[in-house]
Short mmCIF file of C-alpha atoms in Angstrom, two decimals:
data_model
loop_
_atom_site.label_atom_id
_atom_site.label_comp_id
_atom_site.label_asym_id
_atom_site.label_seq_id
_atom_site.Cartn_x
_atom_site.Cartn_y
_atom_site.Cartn_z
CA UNK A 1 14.53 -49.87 -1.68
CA UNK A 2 13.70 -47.64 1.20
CA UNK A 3 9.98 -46.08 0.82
CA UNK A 4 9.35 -42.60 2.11
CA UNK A 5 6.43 -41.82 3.70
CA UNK A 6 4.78 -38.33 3.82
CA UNK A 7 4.66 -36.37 7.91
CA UNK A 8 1.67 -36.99 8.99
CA UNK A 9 -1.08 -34.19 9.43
CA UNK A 10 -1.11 -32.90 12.99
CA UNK A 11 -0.08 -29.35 15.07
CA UNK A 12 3.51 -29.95 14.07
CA UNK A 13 2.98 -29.68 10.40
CA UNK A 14 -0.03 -27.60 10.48
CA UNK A 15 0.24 -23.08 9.97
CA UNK A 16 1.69 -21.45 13.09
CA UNK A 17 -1.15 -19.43 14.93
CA UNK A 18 -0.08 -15.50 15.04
CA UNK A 19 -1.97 -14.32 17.79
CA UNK A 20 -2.37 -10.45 16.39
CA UNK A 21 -2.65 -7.78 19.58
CA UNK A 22 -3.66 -3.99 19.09
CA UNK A 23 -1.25 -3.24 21.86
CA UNK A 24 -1.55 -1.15 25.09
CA UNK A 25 0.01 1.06 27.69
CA UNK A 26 -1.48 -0.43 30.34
CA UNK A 27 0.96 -3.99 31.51
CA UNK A 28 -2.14 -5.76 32.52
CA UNK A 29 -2.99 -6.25 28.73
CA UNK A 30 -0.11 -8.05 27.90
CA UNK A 31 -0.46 -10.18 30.96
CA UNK A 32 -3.80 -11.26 29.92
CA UNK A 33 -3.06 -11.58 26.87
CA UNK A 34 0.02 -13.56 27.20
CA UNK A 35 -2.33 -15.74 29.88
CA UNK A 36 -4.34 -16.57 26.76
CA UNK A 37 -2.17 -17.77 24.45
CA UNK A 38 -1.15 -20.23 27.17
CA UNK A 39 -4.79 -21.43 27.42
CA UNK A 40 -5.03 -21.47 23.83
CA UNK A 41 -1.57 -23.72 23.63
CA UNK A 42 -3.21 -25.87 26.85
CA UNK A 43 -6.06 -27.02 24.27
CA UNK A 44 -3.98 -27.46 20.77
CA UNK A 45 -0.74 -28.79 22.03
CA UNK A 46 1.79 -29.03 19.67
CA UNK A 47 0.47 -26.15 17.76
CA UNK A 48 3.32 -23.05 17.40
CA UNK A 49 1.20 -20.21 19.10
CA UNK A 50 3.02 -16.92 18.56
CA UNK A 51 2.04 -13.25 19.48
CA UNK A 52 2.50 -10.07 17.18
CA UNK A 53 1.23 -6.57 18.25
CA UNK A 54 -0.09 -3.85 15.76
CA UNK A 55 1.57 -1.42 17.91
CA UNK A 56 2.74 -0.01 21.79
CA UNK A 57 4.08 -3.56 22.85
CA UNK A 58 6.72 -5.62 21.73
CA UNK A 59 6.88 -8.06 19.89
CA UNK A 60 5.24 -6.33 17.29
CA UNK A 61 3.87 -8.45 14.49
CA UNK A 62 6.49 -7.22 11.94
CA UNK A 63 9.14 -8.83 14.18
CA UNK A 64 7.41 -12.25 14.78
CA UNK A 65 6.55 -12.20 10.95
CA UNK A 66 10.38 -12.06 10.17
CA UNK A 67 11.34 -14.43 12.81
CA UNK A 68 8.73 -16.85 10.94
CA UNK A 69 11.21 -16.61 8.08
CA UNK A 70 8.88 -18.39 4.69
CA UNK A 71 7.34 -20.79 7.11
CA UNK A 72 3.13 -20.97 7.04
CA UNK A 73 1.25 -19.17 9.29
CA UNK A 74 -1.77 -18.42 9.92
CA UNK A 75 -2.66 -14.72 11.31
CA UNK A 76 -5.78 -14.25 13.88
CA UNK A 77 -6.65 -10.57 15.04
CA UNK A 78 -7.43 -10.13 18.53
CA UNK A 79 -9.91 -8.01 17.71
CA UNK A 80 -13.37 -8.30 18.06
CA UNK A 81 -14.67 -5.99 14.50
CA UNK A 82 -13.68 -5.62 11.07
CA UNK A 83 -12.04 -2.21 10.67
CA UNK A 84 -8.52 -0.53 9.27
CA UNK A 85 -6.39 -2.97 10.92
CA UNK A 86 -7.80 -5.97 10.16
CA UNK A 87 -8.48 -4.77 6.76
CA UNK A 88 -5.32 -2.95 6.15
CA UNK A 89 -2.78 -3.06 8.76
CA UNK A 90 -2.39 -6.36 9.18
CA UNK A 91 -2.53 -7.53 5.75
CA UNK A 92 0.03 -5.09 4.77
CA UNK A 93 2.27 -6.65 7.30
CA UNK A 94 2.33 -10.00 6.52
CA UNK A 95 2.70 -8.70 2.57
CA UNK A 96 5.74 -7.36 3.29
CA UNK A 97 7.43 -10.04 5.24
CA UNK A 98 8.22 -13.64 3.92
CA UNK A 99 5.76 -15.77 5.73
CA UNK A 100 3.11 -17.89 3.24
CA UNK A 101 0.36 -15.82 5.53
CA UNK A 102 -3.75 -16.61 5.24
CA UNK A 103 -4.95 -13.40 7.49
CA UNK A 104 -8.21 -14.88 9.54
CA UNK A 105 -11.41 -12.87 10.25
CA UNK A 106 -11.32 -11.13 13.68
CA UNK A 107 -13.35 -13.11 16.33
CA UNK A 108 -16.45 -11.04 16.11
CA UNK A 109 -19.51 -11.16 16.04
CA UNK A 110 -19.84 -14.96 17.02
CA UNK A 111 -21.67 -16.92 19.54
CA UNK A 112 -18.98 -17.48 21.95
CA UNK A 113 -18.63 -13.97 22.29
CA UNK A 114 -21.78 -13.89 23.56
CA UNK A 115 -21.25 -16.82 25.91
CA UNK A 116 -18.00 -14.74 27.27
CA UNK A 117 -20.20 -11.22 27.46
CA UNK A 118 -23.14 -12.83 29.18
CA UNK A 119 -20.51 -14.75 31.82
CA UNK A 120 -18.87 -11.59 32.22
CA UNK A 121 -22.23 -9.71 33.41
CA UNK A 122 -23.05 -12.44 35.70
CA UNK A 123 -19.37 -12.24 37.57
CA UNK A 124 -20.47 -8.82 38.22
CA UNK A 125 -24.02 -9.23 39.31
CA UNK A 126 -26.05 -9.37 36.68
CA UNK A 127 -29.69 -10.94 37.21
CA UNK A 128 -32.32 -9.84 34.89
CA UNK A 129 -34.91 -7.88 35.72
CA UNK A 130 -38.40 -5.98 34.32
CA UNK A 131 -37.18 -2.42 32.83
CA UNK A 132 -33.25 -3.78 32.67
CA UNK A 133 -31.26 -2.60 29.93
CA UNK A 134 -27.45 -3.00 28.40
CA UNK A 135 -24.86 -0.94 26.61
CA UNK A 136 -22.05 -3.08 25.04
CA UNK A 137 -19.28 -0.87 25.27
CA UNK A 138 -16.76 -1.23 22.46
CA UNK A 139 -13.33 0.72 21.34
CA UNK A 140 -14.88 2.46 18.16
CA UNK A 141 -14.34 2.76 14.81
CA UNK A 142 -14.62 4.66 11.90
CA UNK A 143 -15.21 1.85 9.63
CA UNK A 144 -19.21 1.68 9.30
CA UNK A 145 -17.99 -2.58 9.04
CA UNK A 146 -16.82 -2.21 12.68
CA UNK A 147 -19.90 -0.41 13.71
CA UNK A 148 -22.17 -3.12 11.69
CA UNK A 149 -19.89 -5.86 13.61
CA UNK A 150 -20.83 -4.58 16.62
CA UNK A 151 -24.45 -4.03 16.24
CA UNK A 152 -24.68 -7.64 15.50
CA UNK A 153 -22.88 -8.37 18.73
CA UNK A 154 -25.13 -6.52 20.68
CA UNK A 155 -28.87 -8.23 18.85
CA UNK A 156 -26.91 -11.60 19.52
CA UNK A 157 -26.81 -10.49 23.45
CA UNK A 158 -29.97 -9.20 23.63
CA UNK A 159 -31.20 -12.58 22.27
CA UNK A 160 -29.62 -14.09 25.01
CA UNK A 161 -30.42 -12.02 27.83
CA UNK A 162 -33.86 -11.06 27.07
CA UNK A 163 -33.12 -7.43 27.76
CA UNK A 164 -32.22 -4.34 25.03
CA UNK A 165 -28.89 -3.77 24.20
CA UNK A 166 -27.62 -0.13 22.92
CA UNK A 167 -23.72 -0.75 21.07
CA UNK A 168 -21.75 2.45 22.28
CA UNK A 169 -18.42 3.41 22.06
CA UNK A 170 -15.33 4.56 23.98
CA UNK A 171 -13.88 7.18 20.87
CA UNK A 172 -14.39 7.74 17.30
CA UNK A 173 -17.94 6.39 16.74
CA UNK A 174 -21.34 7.99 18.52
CA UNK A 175 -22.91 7.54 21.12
CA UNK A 176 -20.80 7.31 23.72
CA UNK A 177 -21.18 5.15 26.96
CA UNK A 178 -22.20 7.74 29.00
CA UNK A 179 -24.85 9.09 26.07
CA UNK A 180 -26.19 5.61 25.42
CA UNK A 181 -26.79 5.00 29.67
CA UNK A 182 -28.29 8.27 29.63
CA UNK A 183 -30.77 7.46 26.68
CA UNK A 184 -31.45 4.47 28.12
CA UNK A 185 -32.42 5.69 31.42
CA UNK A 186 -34.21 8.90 30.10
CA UNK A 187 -36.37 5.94 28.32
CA UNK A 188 -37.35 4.32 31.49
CA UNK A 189 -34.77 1.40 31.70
CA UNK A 190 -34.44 0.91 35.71
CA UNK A 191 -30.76 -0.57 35.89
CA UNK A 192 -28.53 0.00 33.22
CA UNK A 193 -25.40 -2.17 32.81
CA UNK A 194 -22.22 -1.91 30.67
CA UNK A 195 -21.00 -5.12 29.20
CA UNK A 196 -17.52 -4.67 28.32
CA UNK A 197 -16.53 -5.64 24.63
CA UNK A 198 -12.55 -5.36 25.31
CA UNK A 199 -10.36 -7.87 24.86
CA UNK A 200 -8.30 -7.16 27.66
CA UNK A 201 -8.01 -4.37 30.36
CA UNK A 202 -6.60 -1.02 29.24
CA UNK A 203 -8.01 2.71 29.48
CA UNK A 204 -11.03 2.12 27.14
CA UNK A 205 -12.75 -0.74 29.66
CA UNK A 206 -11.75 1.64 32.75
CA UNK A 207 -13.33 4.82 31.23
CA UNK A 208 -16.35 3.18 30.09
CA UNK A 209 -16.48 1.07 33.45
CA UNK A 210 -17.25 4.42 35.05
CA UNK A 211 -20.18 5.23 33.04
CA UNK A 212 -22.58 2.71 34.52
CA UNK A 213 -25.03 3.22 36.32
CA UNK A 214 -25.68 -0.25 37.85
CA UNK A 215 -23.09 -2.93 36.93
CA UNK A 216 -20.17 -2.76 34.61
CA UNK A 217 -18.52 -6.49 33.47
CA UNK A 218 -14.66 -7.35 33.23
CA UNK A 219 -13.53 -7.25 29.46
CA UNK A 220 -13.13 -10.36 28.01
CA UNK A 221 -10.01 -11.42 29.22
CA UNK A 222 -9.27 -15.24 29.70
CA UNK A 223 -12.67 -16.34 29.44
CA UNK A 224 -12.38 -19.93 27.90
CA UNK A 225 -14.60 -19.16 24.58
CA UNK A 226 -11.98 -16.76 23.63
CA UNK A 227 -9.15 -19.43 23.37
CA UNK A 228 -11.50 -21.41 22.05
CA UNK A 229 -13.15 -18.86 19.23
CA UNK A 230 -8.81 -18.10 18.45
CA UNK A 231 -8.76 -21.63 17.26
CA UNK A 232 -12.19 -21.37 15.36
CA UNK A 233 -10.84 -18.31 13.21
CA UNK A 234 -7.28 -20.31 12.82
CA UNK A 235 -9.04 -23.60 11.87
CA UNK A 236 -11.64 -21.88 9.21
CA UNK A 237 -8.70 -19.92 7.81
CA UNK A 238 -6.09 -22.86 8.17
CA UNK A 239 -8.55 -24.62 5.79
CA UNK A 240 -7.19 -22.88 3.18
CA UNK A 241 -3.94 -24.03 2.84
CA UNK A 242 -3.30 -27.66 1.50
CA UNK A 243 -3.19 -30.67 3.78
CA UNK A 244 -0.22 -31.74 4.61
CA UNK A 245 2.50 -33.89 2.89
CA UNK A 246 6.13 -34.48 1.30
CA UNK A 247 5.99 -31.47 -0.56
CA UNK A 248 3.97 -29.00 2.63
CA UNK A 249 6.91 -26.70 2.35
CA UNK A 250 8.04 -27.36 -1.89
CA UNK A 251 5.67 -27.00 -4.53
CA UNK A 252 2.23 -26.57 -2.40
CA UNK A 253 3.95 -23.49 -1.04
CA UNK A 254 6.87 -22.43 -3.03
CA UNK A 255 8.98 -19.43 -1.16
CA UNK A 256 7.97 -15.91 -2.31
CA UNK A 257 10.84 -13.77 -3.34
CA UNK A 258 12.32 -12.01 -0.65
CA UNK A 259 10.69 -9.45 1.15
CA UNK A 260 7.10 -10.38 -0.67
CA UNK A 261 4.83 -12.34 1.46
CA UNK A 262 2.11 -14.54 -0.24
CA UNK A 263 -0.86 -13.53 0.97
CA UNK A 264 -4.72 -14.82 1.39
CA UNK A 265 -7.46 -13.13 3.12
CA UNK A 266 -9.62 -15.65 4.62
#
């Protein structure tokens, strides 16, 4: 009698990792982006790492999502706030494709964001000083979740650097970068730097670049705590979905009918 054992658990039976984009005009983006999924397949080997954009680059999500066909996956946003995409856009997505989908929380706020932002500053000069100041510049929402994100963002920098940080935003939500420098500097704030709270260079981290007075940081980028907080948000979400075994793709996760995803919001 021949016994058959289950797989065991490891990156080849675990979710696939859909890396979720915004998208951008600007080809440096994708580069960088594309440059961290490589750093985040470097540190999980073995794990599928796939990319999906919301919209402006290909592939967009929709067409990874099919290419998944019913398979498990797990869906991380790029994005660094709650707001309509994360709450709707993506969600809606993976709903309408096949893929047995748990949507993760988007990598914000969180302490390794703070460990990229206050590397970031320090690339581009940043030594504290009496009367320093900060704006962390984000993209802007209209979501008050995004702006309540992003405020915690900015009281975990401050924490670290020792120094106030003002949240301000590149469109949609008020102040602006250029309104929260000048604020700052009308209050008596010496040096005023911009920490950039992009995930990747495009026209928001240029435009708000220009607004500093002192010292502007690179966005995000490659830093290593971003691969590593991508695997965080796949890990706590990937918890949802039973360990795995002889039946990982029968009964534990049954195919949907066609054209309805099952979906979970982690």
């Amino acid at each position: 009698m021949t016994t058959t054992f289950p797989p065991p658990p490891g990156p080849a039976h675990d979710p696939a990792l859909v890396v979720v984009a915004h998208g951008s005009r600007d080809p440096r983006a994708l580069r960088t982006v594309r440059a961290l999924l490589d750093q985040v397949r470097a540190l999980r080997p073995g794990l599928r790492v796939h990319l999906g954009h919301i919209e402006l680059n290909e592939p967009l999500l929709s067409d990874t999502l099919a290419a998944l066909g019913d398979r498990a996956a797990v869906l991380v946003p790029l994005l660094l706030s709650r707001g309509y995409h994360v709450k709707r856009d993506i969600p809606e997505t993976a709903a309408a494709s096949p893929v047995r989908a748990r949507v993760a929380r988007p990598l914000g706020p969180h302490p390794l964001l703070v460990d990229a932002l206050h590397a970031r500053l320090t690339e581009a000069g940043w030594r504290p000083g009496h009367g320093d100041a900060v704006v962390l510049a984000a993209a802007g929402s209209r979501d008050p979740a995004s702006a309540a994100d992003t405020g915690r963002t900015a009281r975990l920098l401050a924490a670290r650097l020792g120094v106030p940080v003002r949240p301000a935003y590149a469109s949609t939500a008020a102040p602006t970068v250029p309104d929260a420098v000048a604020s700052l500097t009308a209050a008596g704030h010496r040096r005023v730097a911009v920490a950039s709270y992009f995930t990747a260079p495009g026209r928001f981290a240029t435009e708000t670049a220009g607004a500093a007075s002192w010292i502007a940081s690179a966005p995000l980028g490659t830093h290593p705590a971003m691969a590593e907080l991508l695997l965080h948000r796949y890990d706590e979400a990937r918890a949802g979905f039973p360990a795995a075994g002889a039946s990982w793709l029968g009964a534990q996760f049954p195919a949907p009918p066609r054209g309805a995803g099952q979906l979970q919001q982690a």
